[in-house]
Amino acid sequence: MRREGGYSAGPGLILVPAILLVLLTYYGSILWTIYISFTDSNLIPNYRLVGIGHYIRLWSMDRWHTSVANMLIFGSGYIVLTLLLGGTLAILLDRQARGESIFRTIYLYPLSMSFIVTGVVWQWLLNPSTGVQQFVRDLGWQSFTFDWIGRPDRAIYTLVFAGVWHASGYVMAILLAGLRGIDPEIWRAARIEGIPVWRVYASVVLPSMRATVATCVVLLVTHVVKAYDLVIAMTRGGPGTSTDLPAKFVVDAMFERGNVALGSAAAVMLLLIVAAALVPFYLYQRRQPK
Amino acid sequence: MTPAMASRGGIGGRILLYAALIVLALAFAAPLFVMVATSFKTMAEIRQGSIFSLPHQIDLSAWRDAWSHACTGAYCEGLKPGFVTSFQIVVPAVLGSVFLAAINGFALARWTVPHADKLAAVLLLGAFVPYQALLYPIVHTLGLFDLYGTIGGLVLIHILLGQPILTMIFRTFYAALPHEIVQAARIDGAGFYRIFFQLILPLSPSILVVAAIMQTTAIWNDYLFGLVLGGTGNTPVTVLLNNIVNTETGEARYNVNMAATLLAGLPPLAVYFLSGRYFVRGIAAGAVKG
């Protein structure tokens, strides 16, 4: 098939090997990881197949259950709050405030910094003896307590705070681009009809941006599945294993505990989670009128 | 909507809008403020004062220590070696990945590469893959080619793994160019590379800047590959920062930690503040739609 504006292959074909190398890096590695997950590789790979034993072992491990449960808590908190805060920022900026670019710059700057930097700062802010807790106590409220980062039952939520701070500007930027694409006629008509602004957002503007919001959700899901650096810098998985996440489980199993097959089985689980988010997204996008 | 329409919201609404924008801006800026303020304080002042107070006087010793004396284990050379390593990784990896993606994006958009659409879709899917699923095969393969623990290995991996999203961005950009430009050159008998270098590249500075910014921040901020592939000799700045902050013995020197964190965050922050518009364009382009 000859596409519009396409030209016969010729030297362009020379480039295909570079693309193939990229595909090999991605898909070759994925297939390799899947294969290893069915072997009994320990410190070094071993290609003797042993079946699904490592998957069974994985799902019988408390530590894996903890990390999956943590991912669900962190993920739902992170995605919901980032969408809410990012959406709020986008709508506020859409109201034509003066100094919009200054505000936008401030809301988005956390995204430019690494998760390690983010984690170190929030660890310091949430440290009970030096951070926010101490600040409020010094103001005179002596009994104020905010020690979640050191509490096994609460530490996972502190990752949500840091993650939301890091990513809200990202969602804001994507949604703001969508809001700017809304037909100005809608606003004019709404004003003539005397419809309040919030109702226009709630019943016209936001529903028309469902596809953009879905894009944000998928991107945030991939962040959650990949979440590794932030935990390392903020809590190192602790206290105990209370902030362990699947991505950290994989790296630890492969490189610290010398269990490559188990780590690979866990990595395959991460792939399945991403696929579970991508497939409905893809089907949904295909149904959208272009 | 236009400013005139927005003003119909009434004075009260406007005041509320600015109050919300300013409160949120202060909340987003607070962690950066705390970092800067803490880095200029002495430890005595940190123990007495609050995290949100300004330093009594600017004390630069924490910055000096962070740069050249802070310790990780037995090594006390500060962040400086990590800075050097990160620069050695970022410069060739950014140039290489952007250049390769530009050529491939152009080939996929404008040349009749067999199955270009399918190839592009499969390539793009790579952008969603959690790196944990590629990690072990990459470590193993780099080991086979004696690239494990080398800067060259890290550069190669960053070039390859950056391709899905970058190629997609360039492909979208080149697909929108009027194709008469290329057609005229074809009639003059110009080949693929002549057209690319003499005609297409000079038309692409804005998208090249967008791609270079995306890659610079992404590669500078990388932790996972730096940790796993860097080996002992080539520790990038994010890994070194985490080691300095999290392997301290004795009382944590928060001022040194914050100065080190700022140093590690400064290059991407500088890129962000100097190039805001392009950074936002990269986000919009990276928010891939189906």
mmCIF file of N, CA and C in Angstrom, chain B residues 10-67:
data_model
loop_
_atom_site.group_PDB
_atom_site.id
_atom_site.type_symbol
_atom_site.label_atom_id
_atom_site.label_comp_id
_atom_site.label_asym_id
_atom_site.label_seq_id
_atom_site.Cartn_x
_atom_site.Cartn_y
_atom_site.Cartn_z
ATOM 1 N N GLY B 10 -17.868 38.066 38.219
ATOM 2 C CA GLY B 10 -18.016 38.953 39.359
ATOM 3 C C GLY B 10 -16.730 39.092 40.147
ATOM 4 N N ILE B 11 -16.623 40.173 40.905
ATOM 5 C CA ILE B 11 -15.414 40.463 41.663
ATOM 6 C C ILE B 11 -15.154 39.352 42.684
ATOM 7 N N GLY B 12 -16.206 38.926 43.367
ATOM 8 C CA GLY B 12 -16.051 37.881 44.381
ATOM 9 C C GLY B 12 -15.437 36.628 43.796
ATOM 10 N N GLY B 13 -15.936 36.229 42.649
ATOM 11 C CA GLY B 13 -15.413 35.039 41.979
ATOM 12 C C GLY B 13 -13.955 35.198 41.632
ATOM 13 N N ARG B 14 -13.591 36.376 41.157
ATOM 14 C CA ARG B 14 -12.191 36.634 40.794
ATOM 15 C C ARG B 14 -11.276 36.534 42.011
ATOM 16 N N ILE B 15 -11.752 37.111 43.138
ATOM 17 C CA ILE B 15 -10.917 37.067 44.348
ATOM 18 C C ILE B 15 -10.711 35.613 44.780
ATOM 19 N N LEU B 16 -11.804 34.846 44.751
ATOM 20 C CA LEU B 16 -11.690 33.435 45.097
ATOM 21 C C LEU B 16 -10.708 32.712 44.185
ATOM 22 N N LEU B 17 -10.804 33.018 42.895
ATOM 23 C CA LEU B 17 -9.928 32.377 41.911
ATOM 24 C C LEU B 17 -8.462 32.639 42.249
ATOM 25 N N TYR B 18 -8.126 33.923 42.485
ATOM 26 C CA TYR B 18 -6.725 34.236 42.781
ATOM 27 C C TYR B 18 -6.296 33.675 44.124
ATOM 28 N N ALA B 19 -7.206 33.681 45.098
ATOM 29 C CA ALA B 19 -6.864 33.107 46.405
ATOM 30 C C ALA B 19 -6.500 31.632 46.231
ATOM 31 N N ALA B 20 -7.319 30.901 45.465
ATOM 32 C CA ALA B 20 -7.043 29.477 45.249
ATOM 33 C C ALA B 20 -5.719 29.290 44.514
ATOM 34 N N LEU B 21 -5.499 30.080 43.464
ATOM 35 C CA LEU B 21 -4.268 29.938 42.688
ATOM 36 C C LEU B 21 -3.041 30.200 43.549
ATOM 37 N N ILE B 22 -3.130 31.240 44.403
ATOM 38 C CA ILE B 22 -1.961 31.619 45.201
ATOM 39 C C ILE B 22 -1.703 30.585 46.305
ATOM 40 N N VAL B 23 -2.769 30.135 46.983
ATOM 41 C CA VAL B 23 -2.580 29.126 48.037
ATOM 42 C C VAL B 23 -1.951 27.862 47.455
ATOM 43 N N LEU B 24 -2.477 27.428 46.307
ATOM 44 C CA LEU B 24 -1.921 26.226 45.685
ATOM 45 C C LEU B 24 -0.483 26.441 45.245
ATOM 46 N N ALA B 25 -0.186 27.640 44.719
ATOM 47 C CA ALA B 25 1.184 27.916 44.288
ATOM 48 C C ALA B 25 2.135 27.854 45.480
ATOM 49 N N LEU B 26 1.696 28.408 46.628
ATOM 50 C CA LEU B 26 2.544 28.349 47.827
ATOM 51 C C LEU B 26 2.765 26.902 48.251
ATOM 52 N N ALA B 27 1.694 26.094 48.196
ATOM 53 C CA ALA B 27 1.831 24.695 48.584
ATOM 54 C C ALA B 27 2.804 23.957 47.659
ATOM 55 N N PHE B 28 2.707 24.215 46.355
ATOM 56 C CA PHE B 28 3.614 23.539 45.422
ATOM 57 C C PHE B 28 5.049 24.017 45.585
ATOM 58 N N ALA B 29 5.204 25.314 45.914
ATOM 59 C CA ALA B 29 6.558 25.862 46.016
ATOM 60 C C ALA B 29 7.220 25.515 47.347
ATOM 61 N N ALA B 30 6.423 25.156 48.363
ATOM 62 C CA ALA B 30 6.968 24.969 49.708
ATOM 63 C C ALA B 30 8.159 23.998 49.761
ATOM 64 N N PRO B 31 8.054 22.804 49.149
ATOM 65 C CA PRO B 31 9.208 21.894 49.252
ATOM 66 C C PRO B 31 10.495 22.491 48.665
ATOM 67 N N LEU B 32 10.387 23.228 47.571
ATOM 68 C CA LEU B 32 11.583 23.837 46.988
ATOM 69 C C LEU B 32 12.139 24.903 47.936
ATOM 70 N N PHE B 33 11.228 25.683 48.530
ATOM 71 C CA PHE B 33 11.656 26.704 49.477
ATOM 72 C C PHE B 33 12.393 26.067 50.654
ATOM 73 N N VAL B 34 11.813 24.983 51.189
ATOM 74 C CA VAL B 34 12.429 24.312 52.334
ATOM 75 C C VAL B 34 13.822 23.792 51.967
ATOM 76 N N MET B 35 13.927 23.228 50.765
ATOM 77 C CA MET B 35 15.236 22.737 50.307
ATOM 78 C C MET B 35 16.265 23.851 50.296
ATOM 79 N N VAL B 36 15.905 24.977 49.656
ATOM 80 C CA VAL B 36 16.846 26.080 49.515
ATOM 81 C C VAL B 36 17.200 26.642 50.884
ATOM 82 N N ALA B 37 16.156 26.902 51.697
ATOM 83 C CA ALA B 37 16.416 27.495 53.016
ATOM 84 C C ALA B 37 17.292 26.580 53.861
ATOM 85 N N THR B 38 16.960 25.293 53.898
ATOM 86 C CA THR B 38 17.719 24.365 54.738
ATOM 87 C C THR B 38 19.174 24.256 54.296
ATOM 88 N N SER B 39 19.392 24.314 52.987
ATOM 89 C CA SER B 39 20.755 24.117 52.491
ATOM 90 C C SER B 39 21.688 25.246 52.909
ATOM 91 N N PHE B 40 21.117 26.413 53.251
ATOM 92 C CA PHE B 40 21.964 27.540 53.654
ATOM 93 C C PHE B 40 22.076 27.692 55.171
ATOM 94 N N LYS B 41 21.435 26.772 55.910
ATOM 95 C CA LYS B 41 21.488 26.885 57.369
ATOM 96 C C LYS B 41 22.649 26.054 57.928
ATOM 97 N N THR B 42 23.006 26.381 59.182
ATOM 98 C CA THR B 42 23.948 25.513 59.891
ATOM 99 C C THR B 42 23.127 24.458 60.629
ATOM 100 N N MET B 43 23.761 23.365 61.047
ATOM 101 C CA MET B 43 23.027 22.320 61.748
ATOM 102 C C MET B 43 22.443 22.851 63.063
ATOM 103 N N ALA B 44 23.173 23.748 63.725
ATOM 104 C CA ALA B 44 22.663 24.329 64.976
ATOM 105 C C ALA B 44 21.347 25.046 64.710
ATOM 106 N N GLU B 45 21.318 25.797 63.632
ATOM 107 C CA GLU B 45 20.102 26.544 63.324
ATOM 108 C C GLU B 45 18.959 25.601 62.952
ATOM 109 N N ILE B 46 19.280 24.516 62.244
ATOM 110 C CA ILE B 46 18.233 23.559 61.861
ATOM 111 C C ILE B 46 17.607 22.930 63.099
ATOM 112 N N ARG B 47 18.434 22.599 64.109
ATOM 113 C CA ARG B 47 17.920 21.969 65.318
ATOM 114 C C ARG B 47 16.999 22.906 66.088
ATOM 115 N N GLN B 48 17.319 24.207 66.074
ATOM 116 C CA GLN B 48 16.493 25.143 66.840
ATOM 117 C C GLN B 48 15.274 25.622 66.053
ATOM 118 N N GLY B 49 15.498 26.016 64.826
ATOM 119 C CA GLY B 49 14.463 26.753 64.099
ATOM 120 C C GLY B 49 13.444 25.857 63.428
ATOM 121 N N SER B 50 12.527 26.460 62.697
ATOM 122 C CA SER B 50 11.511 25.684 61.990
ATOM 123 C C SER B 50 11.933 25.493 60.538
ATOM 124 N N ILE B 51 11.361 24.474 59.883
ATOM 125 C CA ILE B 51 11.779 24.204 58.504
ATOM 126 C C ILE B 51 11.378 25.326 57.550
ATOM 127 N N PHE B 52 10.327 26.093 57.927
ATOM 128 C CA PHE B 52 9.881 27.129 56.999
ATOM 129 C C PHE B 52 10.517 28.489 57.259
ATOM 130 N N SER B 53 11.481 28.548 58.199
ATOM 131 C CA SER B 53 12.101 29.849 58.455
ATOM 132 C C SER B 53 13.239 30.099 57.479
ATOM 133 N N LEU B 54 13.505 31.395 57.261
ATOM 134 C CA LEU B 54 14.642 31.755 56.412
ATOM 135 C C LEU B 54 15.927 31.571 57.205
ATOM 136 N N PRO B 55 17.036 31.270 56.557
ATOM 137 C CA PRO B 55 18.302 31.166 57.307
ATOM 138 C C PRO B 55 18.704 32.529 57.862
ATOM 139 N N HIS B 56 19.271 32.539 59.096
ATOM 140 C CA HIS B 56 19.698 33.816 59.679
ATOM 141 C C HIS B 56 20.783 34.449 58.834
ATOM 142 N N GLN B 57 21.722 33.613 58.438
ATOM 143 C CA GLN B 57 22.727 34.121 57.507
ATOM 144 C C GLN B 57 23.066 33.011 56.537
ATOM 145 N N ILE B 58 23.526 33.423 55.368
ATOM 146 C CA ILE B 58 23.808 32.425 54.336
ATOM 147 C C ILE B 58 25.093 31.688 54.686
ATOM 148 N N ASP B 59 24.946 30.397 54.931
ATOM 149 C CA ASP B 59 26.118 29.586 55.236
ATOM 150 C C ASP B 59 26.347 28.610 54.084
ATOM 151 N N LEU B 60 27.497 28.737 53.430
ATOM 152 C CA LEU B 60 27.720 27.956 52.213
ATOM 153 C C LEU B 60 28.411 26.613 52.465
ATOM 154 N N SER B 61 28.714 26.329 53.734
ATOM 155 C CA SER B 61 29.537 25.139 53.964
ATOM 156 C C SER B 61 28.810 23.853 53.576
ATOM 157 N N ALA B 62 27.453 23.831 53.721
ATOM 158 C CA ALA B 62 26.718 22.625 53.337
ATOM 159 C C ALA B 62 26.862 22.372 51.827
ATOM 160 N N TRP B 63 26.843 23.441 51.046
ATOM 161 C CA TRP B 63 26.987 23.291 49.597
ATOM 162 C C TRP B 63 28.373 22.760 49.248
ATOM 163 N N ARG B 64 29.381 23.296 49.932
ATOM 164 C CA ARG B 64 30.748 22.824 49.679
ATOM 165 C C ARG B 64 30.870 21.346 50.012
ATOM 166 N N ASP B 65 30.328 20.986 51.188
ATOM 167 C CA ASP B 65 30.394 19.579 51.594
ATOM 168 C C ASP B 65 29.652 18.686 50.610
ATOM 169 N N ALA B 66 28.449 19.120 50.216
ATOM 170 C CA ALA B 66 27.643 18.301 49.304
ATOM 171 C C ALA B 66 28.376 18.101 47.982
ATOM 172 N N TRP B 67 29.042 19.145 47.536
ATOM 173 C CA TRP B 67 29.702 19.060 46.239
ATOM 174 C C TRP B 67 30.945 18.187 46.281
#
